[in-house]
Amino acid sequence: MHTTIGIHLIVKDESDVLRHCLESVKNADEIIVLDTGSEDHTVSIAEEYGAQIIKMGWQNDFSAARNEALRHAGTDWILVIDADERLMTPMDHIRDLIEGTQREAYNVFVTNLLDAEGEQSVRHRSLRLFRNRPEYRFQGTIHEEIEPSILLFAGNETIGDSSVEFEHTGYQAVTMHGKNKLNRNYRILMQALDKEPDNAYYLYHAGIIQCQIGHLAEAKAYMLQARLLVPVTAAFRPTLMRDLAKITLELNEPEEAGLICLRELQYYPGYADLHYIQAECLEKQGLWEKAMDAYRNATASTSELYVTENGMNSYKPWTRMGEIALKLTRHEQAAKLFHEAVCLLPSYSPAVLGLAAAFHRLNATDEEISELLLQIQQPHTLVQWRLLLEALDQIGADSEIVRLTPPEWITDESISIMYGSSMLRLKKFKEARSFFYHAASVNPIPCAERELLHVLSQWQLTGQLETSIWTFLSEVPRRSMEWIDHAISSVEVDSQLTSQELDADDWTERLIRQSVAVGMIDMARKLAALTGSAAVAFAKALYQEGYTMASADWLISLLENQTLDDEGAHMLAEMIYDKGHYDEAVRLFENIVLNDPSHDRSKIGAALCYLHLAAACLQQTQSTTPEKDVLLQEAGQLQLAIGQLERSKWHTIWNDRQRRRSHEETAERNIPLHDRQE
């Protein structure tokens, strides 16, 4: 007689997910569903699968519900599953595992999907499969466990690891908030902590819930309490320390988070997540070379003992190493690192974008880069094509985007924006206008960005908007756009309302940013003349999109007229700093900080200016002082400090399309006048 397996679930109003769950376990010998008060179709769905239904009022105690189900069990083994999970391993494989075994229980793998696409996930082991014995009962009012009773009765050596796989969707944000699980779990945890205030397990999970609702400081406080109380041998301790380090880093405390990782890696040297978080801490402190080593350590960590995020020992650290190599201008090394990551997961967006950027900086042609991406990705689906075209878009490969975009995906919202923008940059205005009409007809889903591009294409061709366009504009307010249309076409405005009352200022600024992004600078200049704030938006858009030289005159003029805001002033200060005029730049940075003491980027800019000025003073006095060696040493320390501070995120960072614009702009300025005229 074969060994029997029973499936146990606790449910309440799970009709949206239960069918998928039960379909995955329908070949079990018994299914017991304990219902705690469902008001939807949960019970009827369970009955379709032949489940034994047990009714029980909810007592704010998960163990009580689990143990009531165990009381009705009639099989040799129990497999516990939740309604929002699916068993991914065939039932026959589980039967082979338990048939004739001397084990009392097995751990299984649970993959928690954190997003709808399944790219973000956390994987952990959980004891879900065990013999049906009266000695084995669950403990804990929440996050209940069967393992303590098995350890007490049979010992640790009777628990084995298996390759059984579960997939869990319950941690996705929509599910958590839709079912109000956070509030329910927090309420139960607080009741449990009232009874056991020194229970490290409950304190840890209270911290998790605080983190899930965005209260990071409170989450850290709970986890610090748990750390003081948790035994070193506790199974959840590695995960507690990982989560504590992540939260500490999220609170912008990289030094403390890094120390947590360093200390815990002595106990868990094979924990990829700890190596990865430590690398993030080092990277955030500007210690890029050390961060590279830590990321490499993550790739060498293959232990499956710990809760781990998807990709923490594979494509994610390889990608982060590639990003650091790019920042260090080691472009060939970056290309190899990104290639390694893409081979591990071709759909990982940061790796694909990084690979395109690395080859672009190695002076590969747009055609060569697109062929490489086609070869590696071999795109077939909409998502795959979106990613490939996005990679080409961020390096400025407009001709390749127009050449490669498949007709069947061309009207997808994001692809249509990239395709239409590329045609505008290529000065194919007639084709762009026809395309936007076509895209709006085929895909009527409102899209403000595409509609603005449509408007720009018409202005470029005819100088004003055609009457027919209003049929295709739903996200753009008509009266605001009519006001702008009349203003730039020198037609008398047929409205007594001001641009502010019509909200036209905001839409003018959006149009300016869009115009600059697609290279329609003359159009943006016309729009910039409409209102005072529009001129500021134009100057900043030029800088943000890589037209740094063109933006300089505008920013200086606005500063002289006292109409430049702090964001624009910071951009101007960056340019002056990049030219090496530190005494002028520091005055701008300090004025910004006086206006806004929380402007950390300008604080860093000012600090860097003073460090450079101090280094220059030391260099000037070296030849005239007997303490030359001391000054040389101090000068070296200053340069180290400058190098570290330069690596903080204080300066504008441009993508490769924007960098290309800056290089083209510089080359154009350096061409002799007669050549430019020719």
XYZ file of C-alpha atoms in Angstrom:
678
model
C 0.000 0.000 0.000
C 1.476 3.339 -1.036
C 2.223 6.181 1.366
C -0.594 8.746 1.347
C -0.306 12.554 1.198
C -2.834 15.068 2.490
C -2.998 18.769 1.566
C -3.957 21.275 4.281
C -5.111 24.884 3.727
C -6.544 27.662 5.900
C -8.801 29.960 3.873
C -11.085 32.954 4.065
C -12.423 34.664 0.926
C -9.756 33.225 -1.375
C -11.908 32.591 -4.453
C -9.613 34.741 -6.632
C -6.593 32.452 -6.116
C -7.862 29.163 -4.696
C -8.569 27.424 -8.004
C -4.940 27.790 -9.149
C -3.749 26.414 -5.830
C -6.041 23.377 -5.778
C -5.361 22.598 -9.421
C -1.676 22.190 -8.518
C -2.400 19.660 -5.714
C -5.440 17.850 -7.116
C -3.579 14.515 -7.278
C -3.172 14.330 -3.495
C -4.920 11.569 -1.566
C -6.781 14.047 0.641
C -7.431 17.801 0.654
C -8.523 19.445 3.897
C -9.682 23.044 3.675
C -10.292 24.820 6.977
C -12.545 27.812 6.325
C -12.661 30.645 8.876
C -15.722 32.447 7.548
C -15.612 32.932 3.767
C -18.381 34.994 2.211
C -17.403 34.469 -1.430
C -17.178 31.286 -3.546
C -14.197 29.820 -1.686
C -16.083 26.843 -0.214
C -17.820 25.898 -3.457
C -14.506 25.996 -5.343
C -12.916 23.747 -2.722
C -15.830 21.313 -3.013
C -15.274 21.091 -6.778
C -11.876 19.549 -6.007
C -13.308 17.061 -3.508
C -11.929 18.854 -0.471
C -13.087 18.081 3.050
C -14.419 21.387 4.405
C -13.968 22.179 8.092
C -15.701 25.282 9.474
C -14.024 27.142 12.319
C -14.461 30.662 13.674
C -11.349 32.832 13.408
C -9.532 33.088 16.763
C -6.620 35.359 15.760
C -4.405 32.279 16.066
C -2.960 30.551 13.005
C -1.643 27.579 14.993
C -5.098 26.870 16.419
C -6.493 26.685 12.875
C -3.629 24.536 11.587
C -3.905 22.118 14.496
C -7.671 21.790 14.038
C -7.036 20.702 10.452
C -4.415 18.207 11.661
C -7.015 16.715 14.007
C -9.032 15.635 10.941
C -6.076 14.335 8.899
C -6.290 10.775 7.633
C -3.088 10.480 5.560
C 0.452 9.327 6.356
C 2.063 12.648 5.406
C 0.867 16.283 5.418
C 1.802 18.956 2.892
C 0.850 22.460 4.052
C 0.085 25.073 1.397
C -1.561 28.510 1.335
C -4.336 29.542 -1.035
C -2.085 32.071 -2.776
C 0.565 29.425 -3.477
C 0.974 26.762 -6.136
C 2.853 23.493 -5.946
C 5.301 23.459 -8.867
C 6.593 19.899 -8.291
C 4.538 16.935 -9.581
C 2.822 14.980 -6.810
C 4.403 11.718 -8.018
C 7.857 13.162 -7.330
C 6.818 13.904 -3.760
C 5.505 10.358 -3.383
C 8.858 9.015 -4.567
C 10.583 11.250 -2.006
C 8.634 10.004 1.010
C 8.143 6.359 0.029
C 10.245 4.249 2.412
C 12.143 7.239 3.841
C 13.369 7.333 7.433
C 12.918 11.101 7.550
C 10.170 12.732 9.603
C 9.918 15.965 7.631
C 11.262 17.888 4.641
C 11.987 21.504 3.836
C 10.716 22.812 0.512
C 11.670 25.835 -1.586
C 9.193 28.738 -1.671
C 9.649 31.432 -4.322
C 7.789 34.614 -3.333
C 6.961 36.634 -6.444
C 7.087 40.344 -5.636
C 5.907 41.711 -8.992
C 3.425 40.649 -11.645
C 6.189 39.852 -14.163
C 7.999 37.516 -11.748
C 11.373 39.251 -12.167
C 11.540 40.336 -8.517
C 11.349 37.448 -6.091
C 12.632 36.135 -2.770
C 13.397 32.442 -2.294
C 13.536 30.587 0.999
C 13.236 27.152 2.548
C 10.253 26.246 4.689
C 9.258 23.066 6.513
C 5.948 22.138 4.858
C 6.079 18.348 4.425
C 5.925 16.108 7.524
C 4.553 12.860 8.880
C 1.114 12.835 10.425
C 1.806 12.196 14.124
C -0.137 13.404 17.181
C 3.143 14.732 18.625
C 3.547 17.182 15.743
C 1.554 20.359 16.294
C 2.001 23.986 15.241
C 3.200 26.701 17.626
C 2.866 30.492 17.451
C -0.205 32.641 16.954
C 1.223 34.058 13.712
C 3.940 32.768 11.360
C 3.200 29.421 12.926
C 5.803 26.649 12.896
C 5.623 22.853 13.046
C 9.406 22.453 13.256
C 9.859 22.948 17.052
C 7.630 19.979 17.885
C 9.412 17.768 15.338
C 12.798 18.742 16.749
C 11.612 17.976 20.262
C 10.167 14.568 19.338
C 12.563 13.283 16.660
C 15.649 15.524 16.519
C 17.234 17.695 13.844
C 18.752 14.793 11.906
C 15.275 13.578 10.902
C 14.525 16.746 8.927
C 15.785 16.717 5.344
C 16.028 19.170 2.464
C 14.106 18.512 -0.738
C 13.809 19.974 -4.218
C 10.034 20.445 -3.877
C 9.077 23.895 -5.206
C 6.233 26.257 -4.260
C 5.361 29.586 -5.890
C 3.786 32.282 -3.721
C 2.080 35.489 -4.942
C 0.717 36.793 -1.639
C 3.520 39.294 -1.035
C 2.700 41.326 -4.124
C 1.593 44.809 -3.068
C -1.859 44.580 -4.657
C -2.632 41.354 -2.813
C -1.311 42.551 0.546
C -3.294 45.784 0.534
C -6.366 44.381 -1.192
C -6.888 41.727 1.476
C -5.822 44.018 4.333
C -3.331 41.372 5.423
C -0.873 43.882 6.838
C -3.371 45.284 9.340
C -4.577 41.807 10.293
C -1.048 40.464 10.805
C 0.077 43.548 12.710
C -2.903 43.301 15.043
C -2.169 39.639 15.790
C 1.531 40.373 16.306
C 0.830 43.146 18.777
C -1.440 40.830 20.757
C 1.260 38.167 20.740
C 3.925 40.673 21.853
C 1.714 41.788 24.728
C 1.918 38.219 25.997
C 5.569 37.615 25.016
C 7.370 40.990 24.766
C 10.795 39.315 24.520
C 9.884 36.972 21.676
C 12.551 37.735 19.051
C 10.586 36.012 16.299
C 7.538 38.212 16.862
C 9.690 41.355 17.136
C 11.348 40.517 13.828
C 8.024 40.084 12.034
C 6.694 43.292 13.582
C 9.702 44.960 11.955
C 8.853 43.365 8.615
C 5.321 44.759 8.711
C 6.597 48.231 9.639
C 8.927 48.004 6.655
C 6.094 46.929 4.349
C 4.025 49.976 5.305
C 7.030 52.289 4.849
C 7.956 52.989 8.490
C 11.656 52.182 8.181
C 12.859 53.745 11.433
C 10.250 51.773 13.411
C 11.148 48.620 11.477
C 14.808 49.049 12.371
C 13.947 49.562 16.057
C 11.977 46.299 16.200
C 14.748 44.387 14.461
C 17.424 45.784 16.749
C 15.404 44.509 19.706
C 15.089 41.122 18.020
C 18.849 40.996 17.392
C 19.564 41.400 21.107
C 17.243 38.512 21.984
C 17.625 36.008 19.146
C 19.769 32.909 19.769
C 22.659 32.423 17.340
C 21.189 29.022 16.436
C 17.751 30.400 15.459
C 16.853 29.496 11.894
C 15.515 32.979 11.120
C 18.552 34.862 12.424
C 20.401 35.127 9.053
C 17.267 36.612 7.469
C 16.806 38.998 10.384
C 20.353 40.324 9.956
C 19.947 40.597 6.191
C 16.738 42.595 6.563
C 18.237 44.787 9.283
C 21.177 45.613 7.008
C 18.842 46.393 4.075
C 16.678 48.703 6.154
C 19.717 50.463 7.638
C 21.065 51.068 4.137
C 17.654 52.323 3.000
C 17.805 54.823 5.889
C 20.990 56.157 4.250
C 23.313 54.728 6.908
C 25.748 52.780 4.690
C 28.583 52.650 7.219
C 26.398 51.019 9.882
C 24.753 48.690 7.370
C 28.159 47.656 6.058
C 29.381 46.830 9.552
C 26.311 44.639 10.126
C 27.109 42.697 6.949
C 30.798 42.404 7.774
C 30.064 41.018 11.236
C 27.397 38.579 10.072
C 29.470 37.234 7.186
C 31.693 35.627 9.833
C 28.712 33.414 10.711
C 27.209 33.084 7.224
C 30.094 33.331 4.712
C 28.026 31.745 1.953
C 25.114 34.211 2.197
C 25.003 35.980 -1.182
C 22.565 38.650 -0.014
C 24.902 39.812 2.761
C 27.816 40.082 0.317
C 25.579 42.025 -2.089
C 24.304 44.446 0.568
C 27.848 44.984 1.823
C 28.863 45.824 -1.753
C 25.998 48.315 -2.012
C 27.195 49.965 1.199
C 30.745 50.277 -0.129
C 29.497 51.602 -3.459
C 27.350 54.218 -1.752
C 30.411 55.409 0.177
C 32.373 55.813 -3.063
C 34.584 52.780 -2.369
C 33.985 51.406 -5.837
C 36.986 49.086 -6.082
C 36.148 47.418 -2.753
C 32.518 47.200 -3.826
C 33.601 45.307 -6.955
C 35.317 42.704 -4.754
C 32.227 42.345 -2.555
C 29.941 41.919 -5.572
C 32.316 39.252 -6.893
C 32.075 37.476 -3.539
C 28.292 37.438 -3.998
C 28.667 35.623 -7.337
C 30.751 32.936 -5.594
C 28.099 32.323 -2.907
C 25.993 29.325 -3.883
C 24.506 28.237 -0.553
C 20.768 27.487 -0.627
C 20.421 27.595 3.150
C 19.244 31.189 3.305
C 16.364 33.409 2.293
C 17.615 35.085 -0.863
C 16.419 37.532 -3.478
C 16.370 36.377 -7.062
C 19.688 36.988 -8.834
C 21.711 37.980 -5.769
C 24.538 35.600 -6.665
C 24.254 35.868 -10.445
C 23.018 38.546 -12.838
C 22.520 41.330 -10.268
C 26.114 41.517 -8.933
C 27.543 41.069 -12.439
C 25.436 44.030 -13.551
C 26.478 46.207 -10.620
C 30.133 45.413 -11.327
C 29.543 46.454 -14.925
C 28.020 49.761 -13.791
C 31.044 50.467 -11.582
C 33.420 49.581 -14.424
C 31.588 52.113 -16.624
C 32.006 54.803 -13.969
C 35.716 53.944 -13.779
C 35.869 54.254 -17.619
C 36.915 50.604 -17.895
C 34.637 50.138 -20.864
C 35.972 46.821 -22.133
C 35.703 45.281 -18.665
C 32.191 46.720 -18.325
C 31.139 45.119 -21.613
C 32.343 41.700 -20.418
C 30.571 42.042 -17.058
C 27.279 43.141 -18.611
C 27.544 40.330 -21.163
C 27.921 37.817 -18.322
C 24.782 39.220 -16.680
C 22.740 39.219 -19.898
C 23.699 35.613 -20.607
C 22.372 34.670 -17.159
C 19.090 36.577 -17.646
C 18.513 38.158 -21.094
C 15.432 40.014 -19.821
C 17.271 41.906 -17.046
C 16.851 45.522 -18.088
C 19.847 47.125 -16.250
C 22.201 44.565 -17.799
C 20.875 45.034 -21.339
C 20.994 48.836 -21.046
C 24.494 48.632 -19.581
C 25.718 46.352 -22.366
C 24.526 48.804 -25.017
C 26.155 51.728 -23.176
C 29.471 49.884 -22.778
C 29.745 49.048 -26.473
C 28.684 52.578 -27.384
C 31.596 53.921 -25.322
C 33.875 51.415 -27.051
C 32.935 53.248 -30.273
C 30.879 50.415 -31.714
C 28.441 51.634 -34.352
C 24.712 51.719 -33.720
C 24.299 48.934 -36.284
C 26.867 46.740 -34.523
C 25.187 47.285 -31.150
C 21.720 46.504 -32.476
C 22.983 43.309 -34.135
C 24.637 42.244 -30.878
C 21.441 42.807 -28.909
C 19.388 40.939 -31.514
C 21.778 38.012 -31.350
C 21.763 37.819 -27.544
C 18.096 38.531 -26.885
C 16.452 37.074 -29.987
C 13.293 39.101 -29.195
C 9.869 37.728 -30.012
C 7.495 39.132 -27.415
C 6.369 42.708 -26.835
C 8.341 42.923 -23.571
C 11.535 41.703 -25.267
C 11.207 44.238 -28.075
C 10.493 47.050 -25.634
C 13.735 46.304 -23.807
C 15.841 46.087 -26.955
C 14.465 49.362 -28.318
C 14.900 51.040 -24.933
C 18.581 50.065 -24.996
C 18.957 51.610 -28.451
C 17.008 54.681 -27.356
C 19.272 55.443 -24.405
C 22.373 55.443 -26.632
C 20.709 57.628 -29.285
C 20.459 55.003 -32.057
C 17.435 56.609 -33.721
C 17.973 55.167 -37.205
C 18.170 51.652 -35.757
C 14.947 52.177 -33.795
C 13.108 53.232 -36.949
C 14.653 50.354 -38.929
C 14.014 47.582 -36.407
C 10.670 48.354 -34.764
C 8.330 45.469 -35.692
C 5.038 46.620 -37.300
C 3.014 44.417 -34.941
C 4.300 46.292 -31.867
C 4.680 49.784 -33.308
C 1.510 51.194 -31.714
C 2.302 49.933 -28.210
C 2.418 53.008 -25.973
C 6.091 52.955 -24.966
C 7.332 51.709 -28.343
C 5.268 54.294 -30.228
C 6.831 57.060 -28.124
C 10.359 55.812 -28.884
C 9.574 55.311 -32.577
C 7.874 58.695 -32.997
C 10.593 60.507 -31.034
C 13.282 58.926 -33.212
C 11.552 60.100 -36.385
C 11.359 63.653 -35.011
C 15.060 63.603 -34.134
C 15.774 62.362 -37.664
C 13.760 65.357 -38.987
C 11.159 63.079 -40.594
C 8.337 65.391 -39.582
C 5.763 64.369 -42.197
C 6.238 60.698 -41.469
C 6.052 61.415 -37.740
C 2.763 63.286 -38.050
C 1.217 60.477 -40.103
C 2.502 57.912 -37.619
C 0.983 59.706 -34.611
C -2.396 59.857 -36.345
C -2.116 56.134 -37.072
C -0.978 55.225 -33.546
C -3.820 57.190 -31.949
C -6.343 55.487 -34.242
C -5.094 51.950 -33.581
C -4.321 52.392 -29.878
C -6.872 54.845 -28.419
C -5.583 54.455 -24.860
C -4.831 58.030 -23.673
C -1.122 58.904 -23.559
C -0.091 62.491 -22.811
C 3.520 62.084 -23.941
C 2.542 60.726 -27.347
C -0.077 63.459 -27.744
C 2.508 66.165 -27.040
C 4.801 64.665 -29.673
C 1.873 64.707 -32.103
C 1.314 68.411 -31.366
C 5.016 69.192 -31.888
C 5.074 67.424 -35.262
C 2.152 69.546 -36.488
C 3.666 72.808 -35.277
C 6.915 71.944 -37.027
C 5.136 71.284 -40.329
C 2.375 73.902 -40.446
C 3.089 76.388 -37.664
C -0.262 75.747 -36.031
C -2.564 72.914 -35.040
C -4.956 71.386 -37.543
C -8.609 71.159 -36.566
C -8.573 67.365 -36.966
C -6.032 66.888 -34.184
C -8.560 67.501 -31.405
C -10.174 64.149 -32.154
C -6.941 62.466 -31.030
C -6.101 64.588 -27.971
C -7.697 63.424 -24.727
C -4.949 63.808 -22.132
C -4.026 67.348 -23.214
C -6.477 70.088 -22.096
C -7.888 71.733 -25.204
C -8.166 75.305 -23.937
C -4.572 75.307 -22.656
C -3.273 73.933 -25.937
C -5.335 76.407 -27.967
C -3.858 79.274 -25.933
C -0.310 78.008 -26.585
C -1.102 77.365 -30.262
C -2.376 80.908 -30.769
C 0.565 82.369 -28.873
C 3.337 80.687 -30.867
C 1.567 81.163 -34.229
C 1.138 84.900 -33.559
C -2.643 84.590 -33.777
C -4.663 86.810 -31.483
C -5.604 84.799 -28.418
C -9.369 84.322 -28.382
C -9.656 84.206 -24.600
C -9.696 86.678 -21.778
C -8.183 84.083 -19.473
C -4.473 84.209 -18.637
C -2.065 81.353 -19.219
C -1.956 80.696 -15.459
C -5.724 80.410 -15.231
C -5.722 77.959 -18.122
C -2.824 75.942 -16.609
C -0.993 76.711 -19.868
C 2.292 77.458 -18.084
C 2.638 73.851 -16.928
C 1.814 72.478 -20.361
C 4.211 74.938 -22.007
C 7.015 73.667 -19.785
C 6.134 70.062 -20.589
C 6.207 70.881 -24.293
C 9.590 72.568 -23.883
C 11.068 69.513 -22.181
C 9.604 67.266 -24.880
C 10.875 69.525 -27.678
C 14.422 69.534 -26.321
C 14.323 65.764 -25.784
C 13.578 65.200 -29.493
C 16.087 67.813 -30.678
C 13.527 70.468 -31.738
C 15.494 73.309 -30.169
C 14.014 76.107 -32.289
C 10.518 74.997 -31.318
C 11.520 74.920 -27.660
C 12.959 78.432 -28.010
C 9.622 79.705 -29.351
C 7.794 78.149 -26.430
C 10.334 79.610 -24.002
C 9.355 83.114 -25.082
C 5.745 82.699 -23.951
C 6.161 83.109 -20.176
C 8.885 83.947 -17.688
C 8.947 80.510 -16.110
C 9.150 78.900 -19.549
C 12.596 80.423 -20.102
C 13.879 78.758 -16.935
C 12.365 75.438 -18.016
C 14.100 75.772 -21.404
C 17.517 76.452 -19.899
C 17.246 73.502 -17.507
C 15.928 71.170 -20.213
C 18.917 72.003 -22.424
C 21.299 71.085 -19.618
C 19.457 67.924 -18.591
C 19.361 66.661 -22.176
C 23.096 67.173 -22.736
C 23.103 70.522 -24.549
C 25.429 71.907 -21.910
C 27.025 74.668 -23.981
C 23.701 75.932 -25.295
C 22.300 76.010 -21.783
C 25.196 78.023 -20.334
C 24.243 81.381 -21.900
C 20.608 80.976 -20.869
C 21.462 80.017 -17.289
C 23.884 82.938 -16.912
C 21.335 85.392 -18.341
C 18.629 84.111 -15.982
C 21.015 84.367 -13.029
C 21.829 87.975 -13.922
C 18.103 88.740 -14.169
C 17.555 87.039 -10.786
C 14.979 84.662 -12.274
C 16.989 81.444 -11.959
C 15.752 78.927 -9.384
C 18.021 76.800 -7.159
C 17.885 73.781 -9.468
C 19.056 75.871 -12.414
C 21.689 77.600 -10.276
C 23.064 74.201 -9.278
C 23.342 73.251 -12.958
C 25.276 76.440 -13.683
C 27.520 75.822 -10.676
C 28.219 72.295 -11.962
C 29.357 73.707 -15.309
C 31.601 76.277 -13.663
C 33.021 73.561 -11.385
C 33.693 71.293 -14.381
C 35.694 74.141 -15.954
C 37.862 74.304 -12.826
C 36.663 77.746 -11.651
C 36.196 76.634 -8.050
C 36.154 80.087 -6.447
C 33.214 81.127 -8.663
C 31.382 77.812 -8.327
C 31.560 77.797 -4.533
C 29.751 81.137 -4.324
C 26.848 79.721 -6.309
C 26.733 76.509 -4.266
C 26.760 78.468 -0.996
C 23.968 80.787 -2.133
C 21.826 77.761 -2.948
C 22.462 76.280 0.506
C 21.575 79.620 2.107
C 18.227 79.520 0.282
C 17.692 75.835 1.027
C 19.789 74.286 3.838
C 18.520 70.817 2.856
C 20.091 70.994 -0.623
C 22.685 68.262 -0.006
C 23.971 68.170 -3.586
C 25.041 71.814 -3.387
C 26.620 71.197 0.021
C 28.796 68.508 -1.536
C 29.597 70.803 -4.467
C 30.731 73.549 -2.077
C 32.845 71.089 -0.075
C 34.551 69.889 -3.248
C 35.308 73.461 -4.292
C 36.986 74.178 -0.956
C 38.995 70.953 -1.150
C 40.240 71.895 -4.629
C 41.121 75.411 -3.473
C 42.957 73.987 -0.457
C 44.890 71.591 -2.700
C 45.889 74.502 -4.950
C 47.142 76.486 -1.937
C 49.254 73.540 -0.768
C 50.758 73.155 -4.219
C 51.685 76.846 -4.328
C 53.437 76.775 -0.931
C 55.369 73.507 -1.409
C 58.428 75.135 -2.954
C 58.730 77.848 -0.293
C 58.418 75.860 2.933
C 60.855 73.556 4.734
C 57.919 71.257 5.603
C 57.528 70.178 2.003
C 57.130 66.442 2.802
C 54.325 67.130 5.286
C 52.512 69.302 2.738
C 52.888 66.642 0.058
C 51.314 64.101 2.391
C 48.452 66.456 3.186
C 47.986 67.193 -0.524
C 47.673 63.452 -1.131
C 45.003 63.178 1.562
C 43.101 66.049 -0.035
C 43.157 64.329 -3.418
C 41.835 61.116 -1.828
C 39.005 63.065 -0.193
C 38.194 64.784 -3.497
C 38.144 61.443 -5.277
C 35.788 59.888 -2.748
C 33.448 62.890 -2.658
C 33.347 63.089 -6.464
C 31.807 59.613 -6.445
C 28.758 60.708 -4.467
C 25.596 61.450 -6.443
C 25.892 65.222 -6.346
C 26.449 65.916 -10.062
C 24.049 65.529 -12.981
C 24.520 62.173 -14.735
C 23.706 61.890 -18.442
C 22.801 58.757 -20.353
C 24.664 57.921 -23.553
C 22.198 59.725 -25.820
C 22.711 62.891 -23.792
C 26.494 62.354 -23.677
C 26.452 61.992 -27.451
C 24.698 65.360 -27.763
C 27.326 67.004 -25.580
C 30.159 65.556 -27.686
C 28.478 66.599 -30.930
C 27.892 70.076 -29.531
C 31.567 70.362 -28.543
C 32.708 69.159 -31.952
C 30.425 71.681 -33.654
C 31.858 74.519 -31.545
C 35.402 73.458 -32.458
C 34.799 73.485 -36.247
C 36.240 76.649 -37.885
C 33.583 79.152 -38.963
C 34.094 78.644 -42.706
C 33.726 74.851 -42.301
C 30.511 75.268 -40.294
C 29.116 77.528 -42.996
C 29.966 74.994 -45.649
